[in-house]
Coordinates of C-alpha atoms in Angstrom, one line a residue:
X1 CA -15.2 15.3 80.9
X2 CA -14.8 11.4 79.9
X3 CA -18.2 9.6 79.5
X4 CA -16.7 6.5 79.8
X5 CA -18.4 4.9 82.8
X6 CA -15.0 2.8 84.0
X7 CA -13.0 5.3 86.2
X8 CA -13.8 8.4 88.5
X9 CA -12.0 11.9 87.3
X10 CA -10.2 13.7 89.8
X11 CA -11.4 17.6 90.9
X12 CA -7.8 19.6 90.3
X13 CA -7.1 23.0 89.5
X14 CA -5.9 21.5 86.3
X15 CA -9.3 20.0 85.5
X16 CA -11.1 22.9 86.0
X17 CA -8.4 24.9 83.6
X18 CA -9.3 22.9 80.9
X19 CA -13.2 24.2 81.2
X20 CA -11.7 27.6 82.1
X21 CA -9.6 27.8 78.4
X22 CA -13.0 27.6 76.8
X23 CA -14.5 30.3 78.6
X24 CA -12.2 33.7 78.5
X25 CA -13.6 37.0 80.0
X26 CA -13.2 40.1 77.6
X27 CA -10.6 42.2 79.5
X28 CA -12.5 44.8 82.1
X29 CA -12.8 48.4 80.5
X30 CA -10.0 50.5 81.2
X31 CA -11.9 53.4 81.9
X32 CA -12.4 51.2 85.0
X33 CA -9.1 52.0 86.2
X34 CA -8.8 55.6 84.8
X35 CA -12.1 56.7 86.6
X36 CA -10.5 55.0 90.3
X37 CA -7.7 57.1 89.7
X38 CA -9.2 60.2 89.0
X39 CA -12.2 59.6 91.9
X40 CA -9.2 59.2 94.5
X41 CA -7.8 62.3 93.4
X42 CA -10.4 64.3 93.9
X43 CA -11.2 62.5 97.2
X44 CA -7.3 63.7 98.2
X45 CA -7.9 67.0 97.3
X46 CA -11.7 67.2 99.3
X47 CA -9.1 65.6 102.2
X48 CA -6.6 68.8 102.1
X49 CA -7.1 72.1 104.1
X50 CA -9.6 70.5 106.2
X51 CA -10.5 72.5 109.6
X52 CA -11.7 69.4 111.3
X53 CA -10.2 65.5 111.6
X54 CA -11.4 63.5 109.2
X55 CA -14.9 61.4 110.7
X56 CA -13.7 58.3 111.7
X57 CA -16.2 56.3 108.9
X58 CA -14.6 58.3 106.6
X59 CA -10.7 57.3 107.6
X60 CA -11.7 53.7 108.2
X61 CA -13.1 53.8 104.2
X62 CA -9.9 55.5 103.2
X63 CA -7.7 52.8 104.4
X64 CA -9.9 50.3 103.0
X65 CA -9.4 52.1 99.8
X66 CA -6.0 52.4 100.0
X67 CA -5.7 48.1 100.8
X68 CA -5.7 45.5 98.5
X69 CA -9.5 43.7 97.7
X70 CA -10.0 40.6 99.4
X71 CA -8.5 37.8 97.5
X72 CA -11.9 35.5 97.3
X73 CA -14.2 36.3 94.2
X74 CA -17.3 35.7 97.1
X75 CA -15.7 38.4 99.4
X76 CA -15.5 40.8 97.1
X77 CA -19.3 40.2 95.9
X78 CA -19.9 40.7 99.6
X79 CA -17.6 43.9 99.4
X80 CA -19.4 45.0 96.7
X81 CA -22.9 44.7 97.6
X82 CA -22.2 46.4 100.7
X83 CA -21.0 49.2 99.3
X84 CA -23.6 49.4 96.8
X85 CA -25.6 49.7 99.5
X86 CA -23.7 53.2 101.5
X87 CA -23.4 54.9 98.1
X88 CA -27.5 54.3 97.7
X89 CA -27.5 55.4 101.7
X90 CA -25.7 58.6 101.0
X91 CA -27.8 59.0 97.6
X92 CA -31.0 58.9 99.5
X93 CA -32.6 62.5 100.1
X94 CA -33.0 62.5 104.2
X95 CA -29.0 61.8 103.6
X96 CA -27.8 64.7 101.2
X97 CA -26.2 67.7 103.0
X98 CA -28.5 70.3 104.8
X99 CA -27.7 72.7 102.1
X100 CA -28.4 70.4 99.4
X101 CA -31.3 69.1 100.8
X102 CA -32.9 73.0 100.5
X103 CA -32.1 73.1 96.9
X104 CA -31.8 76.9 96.9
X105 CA -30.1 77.2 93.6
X106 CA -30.9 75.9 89.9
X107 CA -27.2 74.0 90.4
X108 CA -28.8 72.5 93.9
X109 CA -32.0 71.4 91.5
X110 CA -30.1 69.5 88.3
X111 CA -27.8 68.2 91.2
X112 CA -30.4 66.5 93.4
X113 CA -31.7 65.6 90.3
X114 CA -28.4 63.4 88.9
X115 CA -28.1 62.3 92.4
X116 CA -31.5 60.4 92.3
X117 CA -30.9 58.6 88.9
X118 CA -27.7 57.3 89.9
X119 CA -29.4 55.8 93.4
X120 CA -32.2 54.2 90.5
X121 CA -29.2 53.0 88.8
X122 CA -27.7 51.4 92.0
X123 CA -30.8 50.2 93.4
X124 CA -31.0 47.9 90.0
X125 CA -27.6 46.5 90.1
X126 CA -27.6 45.5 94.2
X127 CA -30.5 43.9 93.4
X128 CA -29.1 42.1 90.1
X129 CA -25.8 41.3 93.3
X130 CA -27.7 40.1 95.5
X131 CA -30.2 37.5 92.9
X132 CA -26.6 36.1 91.7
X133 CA -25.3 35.5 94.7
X134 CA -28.8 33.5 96.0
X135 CA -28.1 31.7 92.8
X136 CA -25.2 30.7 93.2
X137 CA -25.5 29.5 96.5
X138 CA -28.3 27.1 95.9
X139 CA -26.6 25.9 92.7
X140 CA -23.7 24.9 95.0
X141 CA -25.7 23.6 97.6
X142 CA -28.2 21.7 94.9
X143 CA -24.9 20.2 92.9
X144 CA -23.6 18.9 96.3
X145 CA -27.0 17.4 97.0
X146 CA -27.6 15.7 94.0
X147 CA -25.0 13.3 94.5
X148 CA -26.2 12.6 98.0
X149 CA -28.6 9.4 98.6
X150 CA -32.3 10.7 97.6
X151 CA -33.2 9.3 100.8
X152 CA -34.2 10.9 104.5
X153 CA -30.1 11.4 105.2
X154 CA -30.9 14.0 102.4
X155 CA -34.0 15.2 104.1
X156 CA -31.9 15.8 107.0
X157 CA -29.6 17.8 105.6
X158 CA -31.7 20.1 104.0
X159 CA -34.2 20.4 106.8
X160 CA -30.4 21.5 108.7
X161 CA -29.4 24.1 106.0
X162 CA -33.4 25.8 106.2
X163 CA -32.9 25.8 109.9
X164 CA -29.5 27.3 110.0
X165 CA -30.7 29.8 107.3
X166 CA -33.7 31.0 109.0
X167 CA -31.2 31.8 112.1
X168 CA -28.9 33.4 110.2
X169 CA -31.9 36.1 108.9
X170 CA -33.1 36.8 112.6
X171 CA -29.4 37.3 113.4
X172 CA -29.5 39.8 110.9
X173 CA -32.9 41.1 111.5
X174 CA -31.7 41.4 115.5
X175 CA -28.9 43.7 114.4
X176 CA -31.1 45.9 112.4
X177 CA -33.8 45.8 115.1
X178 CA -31.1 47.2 117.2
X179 CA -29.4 49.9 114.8
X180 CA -26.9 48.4 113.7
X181 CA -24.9 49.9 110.7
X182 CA -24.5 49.1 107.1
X183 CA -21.0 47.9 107.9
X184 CA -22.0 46.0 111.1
X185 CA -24.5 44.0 108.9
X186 CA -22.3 43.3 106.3
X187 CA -19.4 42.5 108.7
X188 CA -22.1 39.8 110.0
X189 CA -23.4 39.0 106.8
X190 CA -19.7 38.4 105.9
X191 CA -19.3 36.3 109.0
X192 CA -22.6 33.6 108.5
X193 CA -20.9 33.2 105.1
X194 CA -17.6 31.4 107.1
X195 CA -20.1 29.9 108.8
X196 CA -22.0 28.2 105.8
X197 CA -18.3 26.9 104.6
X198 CA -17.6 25.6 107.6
X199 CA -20.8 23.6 107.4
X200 CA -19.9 22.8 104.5
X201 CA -16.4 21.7 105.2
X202 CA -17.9 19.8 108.0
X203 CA -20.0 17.7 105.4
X204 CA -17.1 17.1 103.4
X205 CA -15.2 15.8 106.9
X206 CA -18.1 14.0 108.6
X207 CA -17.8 16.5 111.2
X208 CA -19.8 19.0 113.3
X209 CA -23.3 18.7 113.2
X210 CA -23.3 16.3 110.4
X211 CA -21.3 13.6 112.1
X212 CA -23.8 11.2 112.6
X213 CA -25.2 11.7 109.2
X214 CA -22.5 11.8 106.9
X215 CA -21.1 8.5 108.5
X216 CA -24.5 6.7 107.2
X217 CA -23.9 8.3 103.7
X218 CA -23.6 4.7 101.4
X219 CA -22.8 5.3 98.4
X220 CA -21.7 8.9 98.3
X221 CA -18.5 9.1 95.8
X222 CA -15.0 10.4 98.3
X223 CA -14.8 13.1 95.5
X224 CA -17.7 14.6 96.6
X225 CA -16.7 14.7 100.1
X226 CA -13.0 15.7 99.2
X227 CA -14.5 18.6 97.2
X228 CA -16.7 20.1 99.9
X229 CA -14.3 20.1 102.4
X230 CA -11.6 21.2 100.3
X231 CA -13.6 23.8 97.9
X232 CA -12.5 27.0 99.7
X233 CA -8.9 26.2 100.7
X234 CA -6.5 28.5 99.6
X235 CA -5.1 26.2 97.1
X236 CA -8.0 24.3 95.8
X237 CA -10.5 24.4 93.0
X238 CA -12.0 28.1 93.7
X239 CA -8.5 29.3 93.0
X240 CA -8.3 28.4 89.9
X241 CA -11.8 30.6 89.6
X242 CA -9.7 33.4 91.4
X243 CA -6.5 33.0 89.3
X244 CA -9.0 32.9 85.6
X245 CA -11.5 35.9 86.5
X246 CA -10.2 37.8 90.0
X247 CA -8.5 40.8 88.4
X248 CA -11.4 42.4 87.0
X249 CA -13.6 41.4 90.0
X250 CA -10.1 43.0 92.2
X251 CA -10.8 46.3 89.9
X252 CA -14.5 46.7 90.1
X253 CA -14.4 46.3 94.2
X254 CA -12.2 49.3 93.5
X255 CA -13.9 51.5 91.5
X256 CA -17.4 51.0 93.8
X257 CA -14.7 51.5 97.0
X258 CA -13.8 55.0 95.0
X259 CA -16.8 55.7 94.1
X260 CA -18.3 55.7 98.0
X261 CA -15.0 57.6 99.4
X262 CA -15.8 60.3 96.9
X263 CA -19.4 60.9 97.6
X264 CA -19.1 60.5 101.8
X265 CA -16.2 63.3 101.2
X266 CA -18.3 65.3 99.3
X267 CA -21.2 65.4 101.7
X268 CA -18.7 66.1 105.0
X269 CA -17.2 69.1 102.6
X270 CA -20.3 70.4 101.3
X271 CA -20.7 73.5 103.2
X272 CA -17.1 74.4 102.5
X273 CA -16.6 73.0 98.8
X274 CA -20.0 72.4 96.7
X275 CA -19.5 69.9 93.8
X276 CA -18.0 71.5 90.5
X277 CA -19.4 70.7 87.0
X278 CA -16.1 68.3 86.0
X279 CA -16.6 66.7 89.3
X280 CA -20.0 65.5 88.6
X281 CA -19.6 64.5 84.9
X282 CA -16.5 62.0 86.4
X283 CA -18.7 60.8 89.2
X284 CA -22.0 59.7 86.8
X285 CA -19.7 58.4 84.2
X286 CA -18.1 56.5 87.2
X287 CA -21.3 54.9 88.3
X288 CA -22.7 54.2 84.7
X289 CA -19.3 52.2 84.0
X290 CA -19.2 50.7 87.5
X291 CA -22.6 49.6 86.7
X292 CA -22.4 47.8 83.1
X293 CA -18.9 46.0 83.8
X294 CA -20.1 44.6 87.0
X295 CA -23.3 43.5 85.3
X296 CA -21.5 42.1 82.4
X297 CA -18.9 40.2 84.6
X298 CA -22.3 38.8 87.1
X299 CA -23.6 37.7 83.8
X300 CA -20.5 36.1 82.4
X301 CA -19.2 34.6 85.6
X302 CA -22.8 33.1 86.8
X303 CA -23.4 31.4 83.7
X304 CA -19.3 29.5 83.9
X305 CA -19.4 28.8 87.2
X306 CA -23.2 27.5 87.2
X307 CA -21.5 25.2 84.1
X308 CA -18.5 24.3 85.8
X309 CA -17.6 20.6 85.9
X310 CA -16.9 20.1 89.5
X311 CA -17.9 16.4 90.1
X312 CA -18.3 13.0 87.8
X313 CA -21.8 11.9 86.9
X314 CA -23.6 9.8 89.3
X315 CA -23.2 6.8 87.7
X316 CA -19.5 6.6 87.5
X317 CA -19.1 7.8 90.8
X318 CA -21.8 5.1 92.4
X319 CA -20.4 2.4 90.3
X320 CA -16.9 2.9 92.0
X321 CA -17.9 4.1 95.3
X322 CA -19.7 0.9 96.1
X323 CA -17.0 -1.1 95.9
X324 CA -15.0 0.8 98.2
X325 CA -17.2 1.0 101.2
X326 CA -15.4 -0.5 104.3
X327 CA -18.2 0.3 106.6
X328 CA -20.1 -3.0 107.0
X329 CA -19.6 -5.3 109.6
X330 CA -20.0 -9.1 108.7
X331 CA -21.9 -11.5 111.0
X332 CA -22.2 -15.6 109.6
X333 CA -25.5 -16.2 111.1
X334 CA -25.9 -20.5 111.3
X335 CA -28.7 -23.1 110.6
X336 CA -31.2 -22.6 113.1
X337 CA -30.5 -19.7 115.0
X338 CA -31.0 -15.4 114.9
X339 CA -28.5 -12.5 114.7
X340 CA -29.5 -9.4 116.7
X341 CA -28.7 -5.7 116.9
X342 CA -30.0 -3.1 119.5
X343 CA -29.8 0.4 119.3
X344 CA -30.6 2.6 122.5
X345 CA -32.3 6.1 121.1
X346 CA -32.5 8.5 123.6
X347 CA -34.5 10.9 121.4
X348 CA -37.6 11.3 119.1
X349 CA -37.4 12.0 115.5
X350 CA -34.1 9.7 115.7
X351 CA -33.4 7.5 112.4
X352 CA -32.6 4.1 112.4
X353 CA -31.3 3.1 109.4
X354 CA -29.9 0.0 107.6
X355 CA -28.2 -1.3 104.9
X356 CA -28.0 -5.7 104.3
X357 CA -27.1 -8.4 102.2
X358 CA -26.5 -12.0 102.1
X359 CA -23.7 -13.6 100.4
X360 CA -25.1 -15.8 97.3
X361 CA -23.5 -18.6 95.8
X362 CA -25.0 -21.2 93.6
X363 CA -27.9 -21.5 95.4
X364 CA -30.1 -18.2 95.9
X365 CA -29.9 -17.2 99.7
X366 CA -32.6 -14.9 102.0
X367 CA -32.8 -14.2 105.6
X368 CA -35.7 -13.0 107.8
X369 CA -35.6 -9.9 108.9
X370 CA -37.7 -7.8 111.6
X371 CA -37.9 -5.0 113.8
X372 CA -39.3 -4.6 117.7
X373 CA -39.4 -1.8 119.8
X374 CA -39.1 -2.2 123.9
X375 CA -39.9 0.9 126.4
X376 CA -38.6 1.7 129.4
X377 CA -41.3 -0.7 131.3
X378 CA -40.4 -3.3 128.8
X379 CA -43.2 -3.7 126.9
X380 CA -42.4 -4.8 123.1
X381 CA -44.0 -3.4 119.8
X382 CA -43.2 -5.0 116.6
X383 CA -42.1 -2.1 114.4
X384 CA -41.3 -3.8 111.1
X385 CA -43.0 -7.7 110.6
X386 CA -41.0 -10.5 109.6
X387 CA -40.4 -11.3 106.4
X388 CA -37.4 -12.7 104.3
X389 CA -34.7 -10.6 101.7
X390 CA -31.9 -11.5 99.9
X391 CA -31.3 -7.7 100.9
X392 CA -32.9 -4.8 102.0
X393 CA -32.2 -1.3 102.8
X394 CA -34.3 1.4 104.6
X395 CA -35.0 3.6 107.6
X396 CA -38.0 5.1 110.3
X397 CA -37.8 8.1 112.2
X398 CA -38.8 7.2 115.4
X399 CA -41.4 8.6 117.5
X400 CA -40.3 6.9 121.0
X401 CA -37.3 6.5 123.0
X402 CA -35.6 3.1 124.2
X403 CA -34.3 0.1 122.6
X404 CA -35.0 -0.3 119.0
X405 CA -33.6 -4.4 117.9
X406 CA -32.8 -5.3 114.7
X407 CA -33.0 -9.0 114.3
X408 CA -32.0 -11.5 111.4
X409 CA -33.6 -14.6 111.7
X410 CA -32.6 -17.8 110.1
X411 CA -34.2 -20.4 112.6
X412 CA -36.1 -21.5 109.1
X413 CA -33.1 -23.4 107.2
X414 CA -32.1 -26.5 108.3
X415 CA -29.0 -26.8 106.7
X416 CA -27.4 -23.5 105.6
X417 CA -25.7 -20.5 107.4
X418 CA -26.2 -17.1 106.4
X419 CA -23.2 -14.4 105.2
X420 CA -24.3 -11.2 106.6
X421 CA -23.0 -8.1 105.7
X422 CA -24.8 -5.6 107.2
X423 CA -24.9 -1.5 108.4
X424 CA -26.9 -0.4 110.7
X425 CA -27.1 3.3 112.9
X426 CA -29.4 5.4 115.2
X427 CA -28.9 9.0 113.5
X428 CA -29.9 11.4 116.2
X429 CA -32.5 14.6 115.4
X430 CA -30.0 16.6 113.1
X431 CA -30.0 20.5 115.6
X432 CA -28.5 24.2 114.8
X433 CA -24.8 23.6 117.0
X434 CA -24.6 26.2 119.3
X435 CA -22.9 29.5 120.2
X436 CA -19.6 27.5 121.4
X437 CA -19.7 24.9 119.0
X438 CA -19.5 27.3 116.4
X439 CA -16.6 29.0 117.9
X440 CA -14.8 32.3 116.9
X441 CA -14.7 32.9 112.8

């Protein structure tokens, strides 16, 4: 990236390329591929000369098999993790087969045995999943924030994301509450994960719930906003991400897909075909390579994307930005007279916000400037006492409803009018939008 200070560098696939040359994955093991193969053989053959239909779990994972991975690199992290999490379910004790579960013979014994190292092993790597993936989804979020003013429009949106977060959980605690399945959580998991783009889409367009707030943001560079609304388009910066490191992600989802359809086969067969010697050897060697590649690629891919030089510094960004806001009004306030605002707020925790300045010339120029609040019975507090700026910018969260003015005084000169360029806004309490705001994802 350009340190010179003069012009803002444009977020395109090409740009990220650049960073991406430095940064080459070491191909995925092959024995990633061999080991899919041979698992879905041996799930085809546990499929022949069956006496009963095949469970319908089961033929739902064998077409998901059979289908292409998903084509985002966070899909398939979701993909993974969730079935990281049936192969533990299956690996679990209370889950084996009834025969199994007796261990009658010295081949039942080193079998349960296997079976609960490689639900250790897979215990270790959801959990190494599901830390990158927290990660990574504040680093985004933290990046986005950190060119946003470090003022209460900040505040706001964090305080939104923590709100929207904790529903999410109870969402998900709800459905366990109620028995749902691994699949039904993932599939909602999967789901609040739309929903968090969308938000964040929404930030980039001004829209939704952040409407109100966005529209306030001075000083917040358009690549920023471009970025977030455009980060998970189909053709912009995440698929450069997708084109550099998505075949090896594409081969792990899989192996762990494989892997899964095996071992639920296994268990429905059981009582007609136990697991042979050669079959076991292929399945730990399968889980012990699933394992390391999928922690070597988390390892890789959260240290180059944490790196990734999505946006310009601050200061190029700011210094360009500010000279491209168009949304101040101007008001020439004369000799001898005020300039007033009003803002109706219908609700508490409201912010009124502004943003001023008066023109200077050769002689140095200030206004006064003050604040008064009236109720519904009309009776006037003075929220912010007069005094005179050549500028000024700030912000109140209000604690009452009703008219809130804004007033610019210059009955003090005798002589000169005042250039006023000014921004001001009433940014309602920032809420969670509801079911039908949100709409079907």
């Amino acid at each position: 990236m350009s340190s010179k200070k003069s012009s803002l560098v444009p977020i395109t696939r090409a740009f990220l390329s650049s960073y991406y040359d430095k940064h080459p994955f070491s191909p995925i093991s092959d024995d990633v591929s061999r080991l899919s193969q041979q698992l879905r053989s041996l799930s085809a053959g546990l499929q022949q000369d069956a006496t009963v239909p095949l469970p319908q779990g089961e033929r739902y994972l064998v077409q998901e098999v059979d289908s292409q991975p998903p084509h985002k690199i966070d899909e398939n992290m979701w993909k993974n993790r969730e079935h990281i999490e049936e192969i533990i379910f299956l690996l679990e004790t209370s889950h084996w087969p009834k025969l199994l579960q007796q261990q009658s013979t010295t081949e039942d014994i080193e079998l349960a045995r296997l079976l609960k190292q490689l639900r250790e092993k897979c215990g270790r790597i959801l959990e190494i999943v599901e830390s990158f993936q927290s990660k990574n989804a504040e680093n985004v979020f933290n990046t986005v924030m950190t060119y946003m003013p470090q003022d209460f429009r900040g505040t706001l949106i964090r305080k939104q994301r923590e709100r929207s977060e904790k529903n999410k959980k109870a969402q998900v605690d709800a459905l366990v509450s109620a028995g749902g399945s691994i699949r039904d959580r993932y599939a909602l998991l999967w789901q609040q994960q739309m929903e968090r783009r969308r938000q964040l889409a929404q930030l980039g367009s001004a829209g939704g719930v952040y409407k109100t707030v966005v529209k306030y943001l001075v000083g917040v560079p358009q690549v920023l906003l471009d970025f977030v609304r455009q980060i998970n388009d189909d053709q912009g910066p995440m698929e450069e991400q997708r084109h550099r490191y998505g075949l090896p992600m594409y081969a792990l989802t899989k192996l762990v897909l494989n892997i899964h359809l095996f071992l639920s086969l296994s268990w429905w067969r059981f009582q007609d075909i136990k697991l042979q010697k050669h079959q076991l050897s292929i399945l730990e060697e399968a889980v012990n390579v699933y394992i390391s590649e999928l922690a070597r690629f988390l390892n890789f891919t959260g240290e180059v994307f944490a790196n990734s030089p999505f946006f310009v510094t601050v200061e190029e960004a700011g210094a360009i930005e500010a000279n491209k806001n168009d949304d101040y009004k101007e008001a020439s306030v004369p000799a001898g007279t005020t300039y007033e605002v009003s803002l109706e707020v219908d609700s508490v925790n409201s912010y009124v916000a502004w943003d001023f300045s008066i023109a200077q010339g050769k002689i140095s120029m200030d206004i006064g400037f003050s604040i008064e609040y009236t109720n519904s019975s009309g009776r006037k507090t003075l929220i912010l006492p007069y005094r005179r700026y050549d500028s000024d910018q700030g912000n109140f969260c209000t604690i009452s409803a009703g008219n809130y003015k804004l007033i610019w005084d210059n009955s003090f000169s005798t002589f000169f009018k005042k250039a006023l360029r000014y921004k001001v806004d009433c940014i309602p309490p920032v809420v969670e939008p509801d079911a039908e705001e949100r709409g079907t994802l």
